Coordinates of C-alpha atoms and ligand atoms in Angstrom, one line a residue:
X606 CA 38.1 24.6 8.9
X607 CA 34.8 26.0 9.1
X608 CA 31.3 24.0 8.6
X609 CA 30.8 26.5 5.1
X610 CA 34.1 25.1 3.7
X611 CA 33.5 21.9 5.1
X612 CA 30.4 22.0 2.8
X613 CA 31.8 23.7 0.0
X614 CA 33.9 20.8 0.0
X615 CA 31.5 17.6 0.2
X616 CA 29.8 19.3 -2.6
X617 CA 32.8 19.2 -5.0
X618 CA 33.7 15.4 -4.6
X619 CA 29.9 14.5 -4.4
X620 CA 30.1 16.7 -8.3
X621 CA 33.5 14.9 -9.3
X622 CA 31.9 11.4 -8.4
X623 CA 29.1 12.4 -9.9
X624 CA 31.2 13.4 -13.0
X625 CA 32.9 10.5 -12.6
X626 CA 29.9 7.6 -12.2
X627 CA 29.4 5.4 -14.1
X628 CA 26.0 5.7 -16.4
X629 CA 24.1 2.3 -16.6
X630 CA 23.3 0.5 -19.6
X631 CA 19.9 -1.5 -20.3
X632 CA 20.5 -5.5 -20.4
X633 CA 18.1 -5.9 -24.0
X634 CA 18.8 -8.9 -26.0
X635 CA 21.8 -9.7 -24.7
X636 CA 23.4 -6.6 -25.4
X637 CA 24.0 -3.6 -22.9
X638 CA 22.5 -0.6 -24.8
X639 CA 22.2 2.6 -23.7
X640 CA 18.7 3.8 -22.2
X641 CA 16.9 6.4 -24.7
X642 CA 16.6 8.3 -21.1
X643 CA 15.0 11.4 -20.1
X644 CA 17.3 11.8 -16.9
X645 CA 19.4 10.2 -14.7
X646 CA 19.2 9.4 -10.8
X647 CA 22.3 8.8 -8.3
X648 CA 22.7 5.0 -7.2
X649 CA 24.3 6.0 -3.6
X650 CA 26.0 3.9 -1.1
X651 CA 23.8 4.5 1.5
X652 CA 26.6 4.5 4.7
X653 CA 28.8 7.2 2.9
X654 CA 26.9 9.1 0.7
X655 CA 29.5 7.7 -2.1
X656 CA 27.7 8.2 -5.8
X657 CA 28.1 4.2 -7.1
X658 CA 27.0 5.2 -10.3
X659 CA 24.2 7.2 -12.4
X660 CA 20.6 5.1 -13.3
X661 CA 18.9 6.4 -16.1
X662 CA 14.9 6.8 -16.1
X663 CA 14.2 5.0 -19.3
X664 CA 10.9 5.4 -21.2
X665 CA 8.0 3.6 -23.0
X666 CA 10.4 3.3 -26.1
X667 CA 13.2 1.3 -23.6
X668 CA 10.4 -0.9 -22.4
X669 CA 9.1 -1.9 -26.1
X670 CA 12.7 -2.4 -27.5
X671 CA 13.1 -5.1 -24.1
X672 CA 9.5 -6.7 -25.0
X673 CA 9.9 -7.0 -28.4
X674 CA 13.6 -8.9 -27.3
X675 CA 11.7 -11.0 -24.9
X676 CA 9.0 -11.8 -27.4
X677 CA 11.2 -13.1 -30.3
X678 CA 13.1 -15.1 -27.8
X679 CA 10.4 -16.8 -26.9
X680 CA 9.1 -19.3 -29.5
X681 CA 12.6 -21.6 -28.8
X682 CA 12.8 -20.9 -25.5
X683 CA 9.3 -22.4 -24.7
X684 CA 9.9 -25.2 -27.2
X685 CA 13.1 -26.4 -25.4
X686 CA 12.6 -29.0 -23.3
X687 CA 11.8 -28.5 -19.8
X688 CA 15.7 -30.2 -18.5
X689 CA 17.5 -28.4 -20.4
X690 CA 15.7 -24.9 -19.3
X691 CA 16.0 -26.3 -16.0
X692 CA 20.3 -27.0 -17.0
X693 CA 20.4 -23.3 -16.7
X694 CA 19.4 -22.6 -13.5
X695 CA 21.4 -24.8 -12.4
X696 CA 24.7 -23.2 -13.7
X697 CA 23.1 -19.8 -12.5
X698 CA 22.8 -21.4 -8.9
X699 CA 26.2 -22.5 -9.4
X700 CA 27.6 -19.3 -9.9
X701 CA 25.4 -17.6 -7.4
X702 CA 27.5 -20.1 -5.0
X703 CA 30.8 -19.4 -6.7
X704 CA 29.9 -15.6 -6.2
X705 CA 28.2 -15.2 -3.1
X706 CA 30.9 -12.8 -2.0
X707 CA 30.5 -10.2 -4.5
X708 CA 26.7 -10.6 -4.9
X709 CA 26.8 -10.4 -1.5
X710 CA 29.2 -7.1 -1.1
X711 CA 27.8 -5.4 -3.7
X712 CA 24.2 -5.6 -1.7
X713 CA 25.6 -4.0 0.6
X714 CA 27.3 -1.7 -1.2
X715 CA 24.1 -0.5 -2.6
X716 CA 21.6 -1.3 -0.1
X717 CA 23.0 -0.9 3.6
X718 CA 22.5 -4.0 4.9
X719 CA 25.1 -5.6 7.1
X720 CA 27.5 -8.0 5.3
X721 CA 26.1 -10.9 7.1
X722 CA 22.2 -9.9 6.6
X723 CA 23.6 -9.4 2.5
X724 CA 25.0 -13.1 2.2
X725 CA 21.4 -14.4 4.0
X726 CA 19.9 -12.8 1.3
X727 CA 22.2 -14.2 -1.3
X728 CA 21.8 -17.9 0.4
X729 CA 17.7 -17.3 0.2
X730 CA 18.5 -16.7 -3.5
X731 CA 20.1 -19.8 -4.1
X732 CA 17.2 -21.5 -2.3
X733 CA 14.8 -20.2 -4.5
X734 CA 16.8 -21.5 -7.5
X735 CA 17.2 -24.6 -5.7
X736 CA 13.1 -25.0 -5.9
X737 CA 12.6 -24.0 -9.3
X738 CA 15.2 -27.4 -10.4
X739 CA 12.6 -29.0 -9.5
X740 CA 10.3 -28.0 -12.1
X741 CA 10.4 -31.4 -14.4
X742 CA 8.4 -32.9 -11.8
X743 CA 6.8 -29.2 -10.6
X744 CA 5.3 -28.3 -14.2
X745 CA 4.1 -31.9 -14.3
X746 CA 0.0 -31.5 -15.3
X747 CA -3.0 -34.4 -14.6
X748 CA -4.3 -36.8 -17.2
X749 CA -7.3 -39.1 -16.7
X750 CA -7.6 -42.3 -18.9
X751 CA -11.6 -42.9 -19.9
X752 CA -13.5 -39.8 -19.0
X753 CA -15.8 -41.3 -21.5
X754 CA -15.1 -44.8 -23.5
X755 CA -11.9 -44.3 -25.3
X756 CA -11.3 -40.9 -24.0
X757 CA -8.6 -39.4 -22.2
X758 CA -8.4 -36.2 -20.8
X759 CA -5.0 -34.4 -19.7
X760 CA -4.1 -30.8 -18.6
X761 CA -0.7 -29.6 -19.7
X762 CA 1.3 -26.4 -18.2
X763 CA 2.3 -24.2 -20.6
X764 CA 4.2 -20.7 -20.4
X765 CA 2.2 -17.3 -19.8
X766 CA 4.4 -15.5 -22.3
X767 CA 6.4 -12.6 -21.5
X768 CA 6.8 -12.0 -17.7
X769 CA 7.8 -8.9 -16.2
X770 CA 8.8 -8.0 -12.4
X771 CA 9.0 -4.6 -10.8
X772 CA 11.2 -5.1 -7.4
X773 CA 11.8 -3.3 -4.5
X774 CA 15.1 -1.5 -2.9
X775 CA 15.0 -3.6 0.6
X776 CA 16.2 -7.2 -1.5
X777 CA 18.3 -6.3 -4.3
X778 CA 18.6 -9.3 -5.5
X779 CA 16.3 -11.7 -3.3
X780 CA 13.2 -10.4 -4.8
X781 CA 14.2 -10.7 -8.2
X782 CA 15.6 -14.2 -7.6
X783 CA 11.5 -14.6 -6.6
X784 CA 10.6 -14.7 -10.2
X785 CA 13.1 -14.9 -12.5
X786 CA 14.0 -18.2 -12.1
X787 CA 10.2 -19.9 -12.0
X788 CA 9.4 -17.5 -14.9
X789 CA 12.4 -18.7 -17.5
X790 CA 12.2 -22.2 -16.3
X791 CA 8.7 -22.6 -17.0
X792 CA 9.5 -21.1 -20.8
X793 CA 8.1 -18.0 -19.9
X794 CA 10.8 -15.0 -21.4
X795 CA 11.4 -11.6 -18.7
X796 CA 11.4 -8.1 -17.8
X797 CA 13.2 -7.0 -15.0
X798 CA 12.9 -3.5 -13.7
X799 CA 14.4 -3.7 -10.4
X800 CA 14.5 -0.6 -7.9
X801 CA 16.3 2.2 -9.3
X802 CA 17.9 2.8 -5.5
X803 CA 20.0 -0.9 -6.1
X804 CA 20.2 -1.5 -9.2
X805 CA 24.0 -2.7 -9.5
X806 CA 23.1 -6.2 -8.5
X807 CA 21.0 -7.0 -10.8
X808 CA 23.4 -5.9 -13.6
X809 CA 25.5 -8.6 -11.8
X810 CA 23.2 -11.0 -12.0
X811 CA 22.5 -10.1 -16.1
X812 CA 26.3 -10.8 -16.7
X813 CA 26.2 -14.0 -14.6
X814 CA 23.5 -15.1 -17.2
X815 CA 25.6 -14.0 -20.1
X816 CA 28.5 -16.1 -18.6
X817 CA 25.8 -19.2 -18.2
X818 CA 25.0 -18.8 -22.0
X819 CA 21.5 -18.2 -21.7
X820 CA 19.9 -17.3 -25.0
X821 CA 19.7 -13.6 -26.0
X822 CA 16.5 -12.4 -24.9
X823 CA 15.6 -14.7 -22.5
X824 CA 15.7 -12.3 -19.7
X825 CA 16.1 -8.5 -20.0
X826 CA 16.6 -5.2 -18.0
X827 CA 15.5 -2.0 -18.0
X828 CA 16.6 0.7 -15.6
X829 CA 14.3 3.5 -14.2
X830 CA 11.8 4.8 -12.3
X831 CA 7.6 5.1 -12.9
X832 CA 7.9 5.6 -16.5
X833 CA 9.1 2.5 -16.9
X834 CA 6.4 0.5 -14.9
X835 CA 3.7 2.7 -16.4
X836 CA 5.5 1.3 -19.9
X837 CA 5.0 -2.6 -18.4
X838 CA 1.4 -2.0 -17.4
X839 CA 0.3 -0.8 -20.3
X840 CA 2.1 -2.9 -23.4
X841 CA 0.3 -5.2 -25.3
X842 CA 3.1 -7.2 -25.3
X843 CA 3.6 -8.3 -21.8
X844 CA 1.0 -10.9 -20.2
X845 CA 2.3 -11.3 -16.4
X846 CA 3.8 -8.7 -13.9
X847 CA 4.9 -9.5 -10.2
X848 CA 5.4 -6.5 -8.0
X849 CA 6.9 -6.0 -4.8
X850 CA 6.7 -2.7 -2.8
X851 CA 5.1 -0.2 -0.7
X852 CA 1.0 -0.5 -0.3
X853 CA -0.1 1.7 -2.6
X854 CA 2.2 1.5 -5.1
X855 CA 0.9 -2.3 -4.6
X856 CA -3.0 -1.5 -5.2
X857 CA -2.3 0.7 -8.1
X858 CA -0.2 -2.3 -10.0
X859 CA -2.7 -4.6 -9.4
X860 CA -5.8 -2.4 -10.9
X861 CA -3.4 -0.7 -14.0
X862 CA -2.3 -4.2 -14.9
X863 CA -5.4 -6.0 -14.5
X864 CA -7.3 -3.4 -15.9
X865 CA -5.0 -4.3 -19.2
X866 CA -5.8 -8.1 -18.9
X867 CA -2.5 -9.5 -17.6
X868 CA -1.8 -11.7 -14.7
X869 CA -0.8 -10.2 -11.8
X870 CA 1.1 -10.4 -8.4
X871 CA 1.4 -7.3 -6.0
X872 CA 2.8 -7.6 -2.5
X873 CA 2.5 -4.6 -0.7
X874 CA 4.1 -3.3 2.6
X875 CA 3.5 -4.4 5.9
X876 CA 3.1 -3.7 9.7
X877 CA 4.3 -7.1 11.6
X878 CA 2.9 -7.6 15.1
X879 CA 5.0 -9.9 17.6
X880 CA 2.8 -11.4 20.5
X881 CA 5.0 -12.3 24.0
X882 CA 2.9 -14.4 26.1
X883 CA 3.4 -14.2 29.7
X884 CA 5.1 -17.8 30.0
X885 CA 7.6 -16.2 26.8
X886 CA 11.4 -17.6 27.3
X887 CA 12.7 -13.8 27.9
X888 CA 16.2 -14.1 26.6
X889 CA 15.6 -16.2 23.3
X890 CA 12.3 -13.9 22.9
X891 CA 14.5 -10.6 23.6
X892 CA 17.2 -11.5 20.9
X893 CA 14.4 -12.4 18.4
X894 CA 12.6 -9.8 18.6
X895 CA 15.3 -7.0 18.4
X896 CA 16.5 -9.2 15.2
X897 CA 13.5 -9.2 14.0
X898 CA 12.7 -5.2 14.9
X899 CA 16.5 -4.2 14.0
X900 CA 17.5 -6.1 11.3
X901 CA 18.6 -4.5 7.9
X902 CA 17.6 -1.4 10.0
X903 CA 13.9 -2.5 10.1
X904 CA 13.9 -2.3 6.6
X905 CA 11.9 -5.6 5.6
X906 CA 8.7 -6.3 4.4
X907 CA 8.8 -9.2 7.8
X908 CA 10.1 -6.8 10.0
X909 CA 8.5 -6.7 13.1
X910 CA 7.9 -3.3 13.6
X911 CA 5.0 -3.9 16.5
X912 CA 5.8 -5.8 19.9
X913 CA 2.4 -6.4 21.6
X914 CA 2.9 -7.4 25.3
X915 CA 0.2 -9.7 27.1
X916 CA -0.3 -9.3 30.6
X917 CA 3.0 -10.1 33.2
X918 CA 4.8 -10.1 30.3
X919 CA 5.3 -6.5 30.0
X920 CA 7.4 -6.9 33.2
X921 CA 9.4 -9.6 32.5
X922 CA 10.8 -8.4 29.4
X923 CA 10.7 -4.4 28.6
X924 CA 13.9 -3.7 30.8
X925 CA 16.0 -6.7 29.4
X926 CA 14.4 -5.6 26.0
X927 CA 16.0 -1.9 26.8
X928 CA 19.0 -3.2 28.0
X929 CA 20.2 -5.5 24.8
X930 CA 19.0 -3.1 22.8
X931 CA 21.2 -0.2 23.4
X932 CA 23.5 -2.2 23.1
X933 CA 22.9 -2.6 19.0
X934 CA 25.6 -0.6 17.1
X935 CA 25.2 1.4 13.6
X936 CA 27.7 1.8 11.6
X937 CA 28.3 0.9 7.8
X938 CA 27.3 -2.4 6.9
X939 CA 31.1 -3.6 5.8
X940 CA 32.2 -3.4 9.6
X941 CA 31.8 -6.4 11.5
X942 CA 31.2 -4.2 14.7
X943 CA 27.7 -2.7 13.0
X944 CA 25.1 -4.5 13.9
X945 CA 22.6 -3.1 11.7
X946 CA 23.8 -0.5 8.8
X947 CA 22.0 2.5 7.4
X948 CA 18.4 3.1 5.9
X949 CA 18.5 3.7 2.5
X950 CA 18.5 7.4 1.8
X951 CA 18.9 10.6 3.2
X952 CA 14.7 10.8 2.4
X953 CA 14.0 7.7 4.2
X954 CA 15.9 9.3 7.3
X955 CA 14.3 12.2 7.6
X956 CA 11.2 10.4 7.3
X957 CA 11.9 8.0 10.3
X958 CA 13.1 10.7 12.2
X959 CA 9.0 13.1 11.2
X960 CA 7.9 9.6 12.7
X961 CA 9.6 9.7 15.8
X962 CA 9.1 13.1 16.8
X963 CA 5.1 12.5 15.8
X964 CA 5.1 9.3 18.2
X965 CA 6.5 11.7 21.1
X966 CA 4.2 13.8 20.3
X967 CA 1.0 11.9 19.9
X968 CA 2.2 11.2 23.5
X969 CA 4.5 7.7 23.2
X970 CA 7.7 7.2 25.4
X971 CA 11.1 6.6 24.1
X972 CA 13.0 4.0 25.5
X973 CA 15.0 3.8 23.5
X974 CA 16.6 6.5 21.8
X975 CA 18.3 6.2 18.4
X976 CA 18.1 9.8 16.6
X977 CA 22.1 10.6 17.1
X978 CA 23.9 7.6 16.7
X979 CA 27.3 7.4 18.0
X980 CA 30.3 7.7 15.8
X981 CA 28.6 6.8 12.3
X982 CA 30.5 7.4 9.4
X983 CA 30.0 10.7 8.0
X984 CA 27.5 11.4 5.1
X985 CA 25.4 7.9 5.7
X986 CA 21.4 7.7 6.7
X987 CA 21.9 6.6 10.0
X988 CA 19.3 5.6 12.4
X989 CA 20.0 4.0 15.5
X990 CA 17.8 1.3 17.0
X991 CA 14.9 3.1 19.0
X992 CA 11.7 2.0 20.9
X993 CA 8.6 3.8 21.3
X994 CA 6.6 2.4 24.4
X995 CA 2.9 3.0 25.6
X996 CA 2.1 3.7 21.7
X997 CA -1.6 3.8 21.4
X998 CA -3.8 1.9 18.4
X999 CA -5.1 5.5 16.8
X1000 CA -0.6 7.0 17.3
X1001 CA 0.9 7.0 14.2
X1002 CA 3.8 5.1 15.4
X1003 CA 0.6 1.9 15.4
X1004 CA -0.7 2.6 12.2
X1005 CA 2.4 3.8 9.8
X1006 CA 4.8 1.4 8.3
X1007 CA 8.0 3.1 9.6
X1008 CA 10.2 1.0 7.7
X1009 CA 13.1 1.9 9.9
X1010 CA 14.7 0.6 13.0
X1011 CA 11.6 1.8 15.4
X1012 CA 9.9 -0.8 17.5
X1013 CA 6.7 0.5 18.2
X1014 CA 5.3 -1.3 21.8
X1015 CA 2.1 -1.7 22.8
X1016 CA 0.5 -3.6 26.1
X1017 CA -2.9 -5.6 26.4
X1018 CA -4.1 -8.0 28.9
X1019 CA -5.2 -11.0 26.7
X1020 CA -4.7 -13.3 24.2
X1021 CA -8.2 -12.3 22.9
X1022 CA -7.2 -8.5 22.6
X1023 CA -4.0 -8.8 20.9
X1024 CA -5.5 -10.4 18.5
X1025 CA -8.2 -7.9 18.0
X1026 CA -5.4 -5.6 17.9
X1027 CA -2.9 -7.4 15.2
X1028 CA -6.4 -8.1 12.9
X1029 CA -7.5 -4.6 13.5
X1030 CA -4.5 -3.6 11.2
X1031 CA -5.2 -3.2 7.5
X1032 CA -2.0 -5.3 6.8
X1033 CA -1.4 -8.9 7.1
X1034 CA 2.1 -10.0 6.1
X1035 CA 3.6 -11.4 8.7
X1036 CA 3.5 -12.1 12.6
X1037 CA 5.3 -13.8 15.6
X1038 CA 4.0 -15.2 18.6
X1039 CA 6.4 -16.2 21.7
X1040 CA 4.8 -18.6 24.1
X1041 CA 5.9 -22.1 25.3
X1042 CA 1.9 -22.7 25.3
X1043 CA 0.3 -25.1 22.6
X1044 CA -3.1 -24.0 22.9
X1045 CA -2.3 -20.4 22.8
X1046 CA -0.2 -21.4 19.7
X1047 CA -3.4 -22.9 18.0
X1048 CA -5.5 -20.5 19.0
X1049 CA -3.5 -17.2 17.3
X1050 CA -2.7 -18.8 14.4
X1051 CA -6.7 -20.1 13.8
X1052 CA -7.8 -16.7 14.3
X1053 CA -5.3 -14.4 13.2
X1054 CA -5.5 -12.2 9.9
X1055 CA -2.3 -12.7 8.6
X1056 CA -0.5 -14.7 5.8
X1057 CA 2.6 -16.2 7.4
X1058 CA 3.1 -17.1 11.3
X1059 CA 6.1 -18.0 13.5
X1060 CA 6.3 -19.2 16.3
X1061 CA 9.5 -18.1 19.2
X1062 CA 10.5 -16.8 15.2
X1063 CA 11.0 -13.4 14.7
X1064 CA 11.2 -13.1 11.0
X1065 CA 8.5 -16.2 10.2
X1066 CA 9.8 -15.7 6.4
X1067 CA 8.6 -18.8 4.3
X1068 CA 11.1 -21.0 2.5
X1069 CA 11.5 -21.2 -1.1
X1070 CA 9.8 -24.3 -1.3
X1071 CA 6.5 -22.5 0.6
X1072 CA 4.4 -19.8 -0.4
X1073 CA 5.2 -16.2 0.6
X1074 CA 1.9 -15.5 1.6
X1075 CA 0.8 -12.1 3.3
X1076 CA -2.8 -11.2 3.2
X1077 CA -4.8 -8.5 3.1
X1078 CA -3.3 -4.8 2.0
X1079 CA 0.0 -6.9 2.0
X1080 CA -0.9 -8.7 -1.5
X1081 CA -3.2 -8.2 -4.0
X1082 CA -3.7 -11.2 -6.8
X1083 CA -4.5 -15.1 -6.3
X1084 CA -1.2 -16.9 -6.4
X1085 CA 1.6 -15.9 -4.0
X1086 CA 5.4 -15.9 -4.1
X1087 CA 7.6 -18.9 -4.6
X1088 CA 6.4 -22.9 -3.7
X1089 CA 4.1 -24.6 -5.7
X1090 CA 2.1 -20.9 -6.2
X1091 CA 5.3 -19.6 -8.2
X1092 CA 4.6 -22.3 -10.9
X1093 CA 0.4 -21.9 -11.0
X1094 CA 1.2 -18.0 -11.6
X1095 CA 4.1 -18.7 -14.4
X1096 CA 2.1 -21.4 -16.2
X1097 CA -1.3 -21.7 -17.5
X1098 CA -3.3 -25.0 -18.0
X1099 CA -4.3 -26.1 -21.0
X1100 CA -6.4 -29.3 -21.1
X1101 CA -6.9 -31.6 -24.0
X1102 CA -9.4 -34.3 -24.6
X1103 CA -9.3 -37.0 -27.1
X1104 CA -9.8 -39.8 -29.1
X1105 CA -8.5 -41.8 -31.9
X1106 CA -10.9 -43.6 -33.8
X1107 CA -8.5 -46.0 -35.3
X1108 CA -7.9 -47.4 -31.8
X1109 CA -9.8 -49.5 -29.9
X1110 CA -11.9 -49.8 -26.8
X1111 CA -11.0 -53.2 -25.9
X1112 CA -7.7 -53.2 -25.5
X1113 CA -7.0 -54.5 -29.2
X1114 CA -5.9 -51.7 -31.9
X1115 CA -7.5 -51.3 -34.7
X1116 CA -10.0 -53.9 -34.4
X1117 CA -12.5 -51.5 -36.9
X1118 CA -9.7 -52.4 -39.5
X1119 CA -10.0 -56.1 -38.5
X1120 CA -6.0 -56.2 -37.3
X1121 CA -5.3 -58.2 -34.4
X1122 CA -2.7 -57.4 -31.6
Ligands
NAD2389 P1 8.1 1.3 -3.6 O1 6.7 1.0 -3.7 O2 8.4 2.8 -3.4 O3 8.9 0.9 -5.0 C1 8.8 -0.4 -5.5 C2 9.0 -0.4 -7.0 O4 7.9 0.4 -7.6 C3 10.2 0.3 -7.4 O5 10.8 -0.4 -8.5 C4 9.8 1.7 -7.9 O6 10.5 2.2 -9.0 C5 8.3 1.5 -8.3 N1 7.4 2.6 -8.0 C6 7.4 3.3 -6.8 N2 6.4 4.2 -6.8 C7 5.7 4.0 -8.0 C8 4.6 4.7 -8.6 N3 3.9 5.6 -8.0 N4 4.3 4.3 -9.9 C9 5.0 3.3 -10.5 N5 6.0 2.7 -10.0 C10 6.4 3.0 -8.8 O7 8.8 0.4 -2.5 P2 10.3 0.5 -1.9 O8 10.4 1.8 -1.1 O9 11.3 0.3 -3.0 O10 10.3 -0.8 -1.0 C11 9.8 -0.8 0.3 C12 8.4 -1.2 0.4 O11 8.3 -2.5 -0.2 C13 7.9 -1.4 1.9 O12 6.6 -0.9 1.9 C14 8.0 -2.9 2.1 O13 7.1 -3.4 3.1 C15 7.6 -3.4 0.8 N6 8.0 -4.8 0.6 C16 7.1 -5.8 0.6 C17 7.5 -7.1 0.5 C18 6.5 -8.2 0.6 O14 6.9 -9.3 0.4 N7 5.2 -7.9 0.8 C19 8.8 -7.4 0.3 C20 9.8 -6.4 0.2 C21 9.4 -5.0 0.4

């Protein structure tokens, strides 16, 4: 058969599915109603090509008819008392555990990742509805008995109102699970416009909290693209908005919202540095780093897409570094062989593949090469692991996030310079450095620029119970993800002071009134 016919037919069945797909509803009140769209986008399975189903781009009118749900839930929501919001999260955690499997696959499905990678993401999930149990004792406010004589004062938590979050493709349902939970247990009501690339587990999700009973309105989801976060921005109605995503996007949330008086949260994207000392273990620092380079096919925000060798360091590790990592496989994310799965879309490919070719040019050496993957399944975004060596601070390859699976490498011959180097970068999300040295240790994490540090850990993630913390042109607001900073962002303090002048001073009520007790 020839390559024409060959084409002739991939574009028939990619019309039929098309034809075929599924047109997503939007999650409003409880009810799945159709978007009042202006056009539809493909949801693709990113290691086939396979079209999942069709995501409309819904509008300002979609956004209003999902506030205006959010809004009249709120008044018994917030009056509920805080156990019994928090009895809901529970049941969502328990079915989140009862379901890991197909919240899991369907990540995949949708996203790329690797099976495993998708069930780590489901497991962070549950952690984060693990923390937000806690709120009874995490929502708890300060009093103070006689600021003056027979005056208290005490500072109560009390929802922001309706909360929206705008999510990113890389955690389909991780980075929702940041917010939604801490919002609604709180008494805060929601707005979920996830990434219009993975949007099937968040439907998921909205059916798990129709199973759990949670009230109509409660939490709601609209599907599209930019005209539905313009819509969030800008309505009256809405009085918080998280954001996760690339830079820019980031710093143009963050003005547009604030600029409209709401609370906000932007994270932006990221270029992760990892440090090797010379005194590095090399075999537990080799696997690390490659997990951290080539996981989820370098497709997270805490990837770490920038390996900074120190000194003798560069010799004991780049061959073993070349070594292991030809021997990472890509392949669809279902097969237990594949060890990481495909980038996201066909756009995303090309575009890691413009940045390979500009690092070779710019004058970088590839050690590893991962343009033509072996044996990939046909019509997926595959990338294979590569490694660009000798990149340079002004190469693209330093100061691009690639988001791919490219490890850019770079070689200095102190402590002192890599971390000129990692604090040079714009960014600040995450960083590793590998050394068996405690004053090395101290000394990097003192100095360096950067939210969140491991150490001999790759992907120096914070747990649930921290703050996801990057810095710089990683996050723009005051209060971060998750930890105690998820329950600052999704409350605000009220404080009352008083007196009652039928009580007493003495310890004896109503004394004024002659009564004895
Ligand atoms: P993105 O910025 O393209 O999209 C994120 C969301 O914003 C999506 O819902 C999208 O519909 C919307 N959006 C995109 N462009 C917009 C625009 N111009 N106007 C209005 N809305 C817009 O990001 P992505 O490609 O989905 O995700 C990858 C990026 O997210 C990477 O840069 C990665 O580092 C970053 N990320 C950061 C973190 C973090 O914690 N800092 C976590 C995950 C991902």
């Amino acid at each position: 058969m020839t390559t024409e016919s060959n084409t002739l037919l991939s574009e028939d069945k990619t019309t039929a599915e098309k034809k075929a797909a599924r047109i997503l509803s939007n999650y409003v009140g409880g009810r799945w109603v159709p978007a009042q769209a202006s056009g539809l986008v493909d949801v693709t399975n990113p290691a086939s090509g396979e079209v999942l189903a069709r995501v409309p781009l819904s509008g300002v009118a979609d956004v209003e008819a999902a506030v205006d749900a959010a809004s009249a839930a709120l008044p018994d929501w917030r009056s509920r008392s805080v156990g019994e919001r928090t009895e809901f999260i529970y049941a969502l955690r328990e079915k989140f555990r009862q379901r890991i499997d197909e919240l899991a696959e369907s990540v995949t499905r949708e996203g790329g990742k690797v099976l495993s990678d998708a069930r780590a993401e489901v497991t962070r999930s549950i952690e984060v509805l693990e923390v937000a149990c806690a709120s009874p004792m995490t929502m708890q406010g300060r009093v103070l008995e006689g600021v003056s004589r027979g005056i208290n004062t005490e500072t109560f938590r009390q929802p922001v109102g309706v909360c929206a979050a705008i999510t990113p493709f890389n955690f389909p349902v991780m980075v929702p699970m940041w917010f939604l939970p801490f919002a609604i247990v709180c008494g805060n009501t929601f707005v979920l416009k996830p990434s219009e690339q993975v949007p099937l587990t968040s439907e998921i999700v909205c059916h798990i909290l129709d199973e759990i009973g949670l009230p109509r309105g409660v939490v709601n989801l609209v599907h599209g693209a930019h005209d539905v976060v313009n819509a969030i921005l800008d309505s009256p109605g809405i009085n918080a908005v998280s954001f996760v995503g690339s830079v820019n996007t980031a710093k143009y949330i963050y003005r547009r919202a604030a600029e409209k008086g709401k609370r906000v949260q932007a994270l932006g994207g990221a270029k992760n540095y990892m440090v090797v000392m010379p005194d590095a273990v090399v075999d537990k620092t080799v696997s690390n780093i490659l997990g951290s380079a080539f996981g989820n096919a370098g497709q997270r925000c805490m990837a770490g897409s920038v390996l900074v060798t120190v000194g003798s360091a560069k010799a004991a590790i780049m061959s073993k570094l070349k070594e292991e990592a030809e021997k990472l496989v890509a392949g669809d994310g279902r097969d237990p062989k594949s060890s990481l799965g495909p980038v996201i879309s066909p756009a995303a490919c090309e575009r890691i593949h413009a940045a390979i070719e500009t690092g070779l040019k710019e004058g970088a050496e590839l050690l590893v090469d991962g343009r033509r993957p072996k044996s990939t399944p046909a019509g997926g975004n595959f990338v294979g692991p590569t490694i660009l060596n000798n990149v340079k601070p002004e190469m693209r390859a330093a100061r691009e996030e690639i988001f791919g699976p490219v490890l850019s490498v770079m070689h200095v011959n102190s402590l002192d310079e890599a971390i000129a180097l990692v604090n040079s970068d714009p960014r600040g999300n995450g960083t590793s450095i590998f050394t068996e040295n405690g004053a090395a240790v101290r000394e990097y994490s003192r100095r360096i620029e950067v939210g969140m540090v491991g150490v001999n850990i790759g992907v120096a993630a914070s747990p649930a119970y921290f703050p996801f913390s990057g810095w710089k042109d990683s996050f723009f607001g005051d209060l971060h993800v998750h930890g105690w900073d998820a329950v600052e962002f999704f409350t605000r303090k009220k404080t009352v002071t008083s007196r009652y002048f039928s009580a007493g001073t003495t310890g004896k009520f109503f004394t004024e009134q002659g009564d004895k007790h």
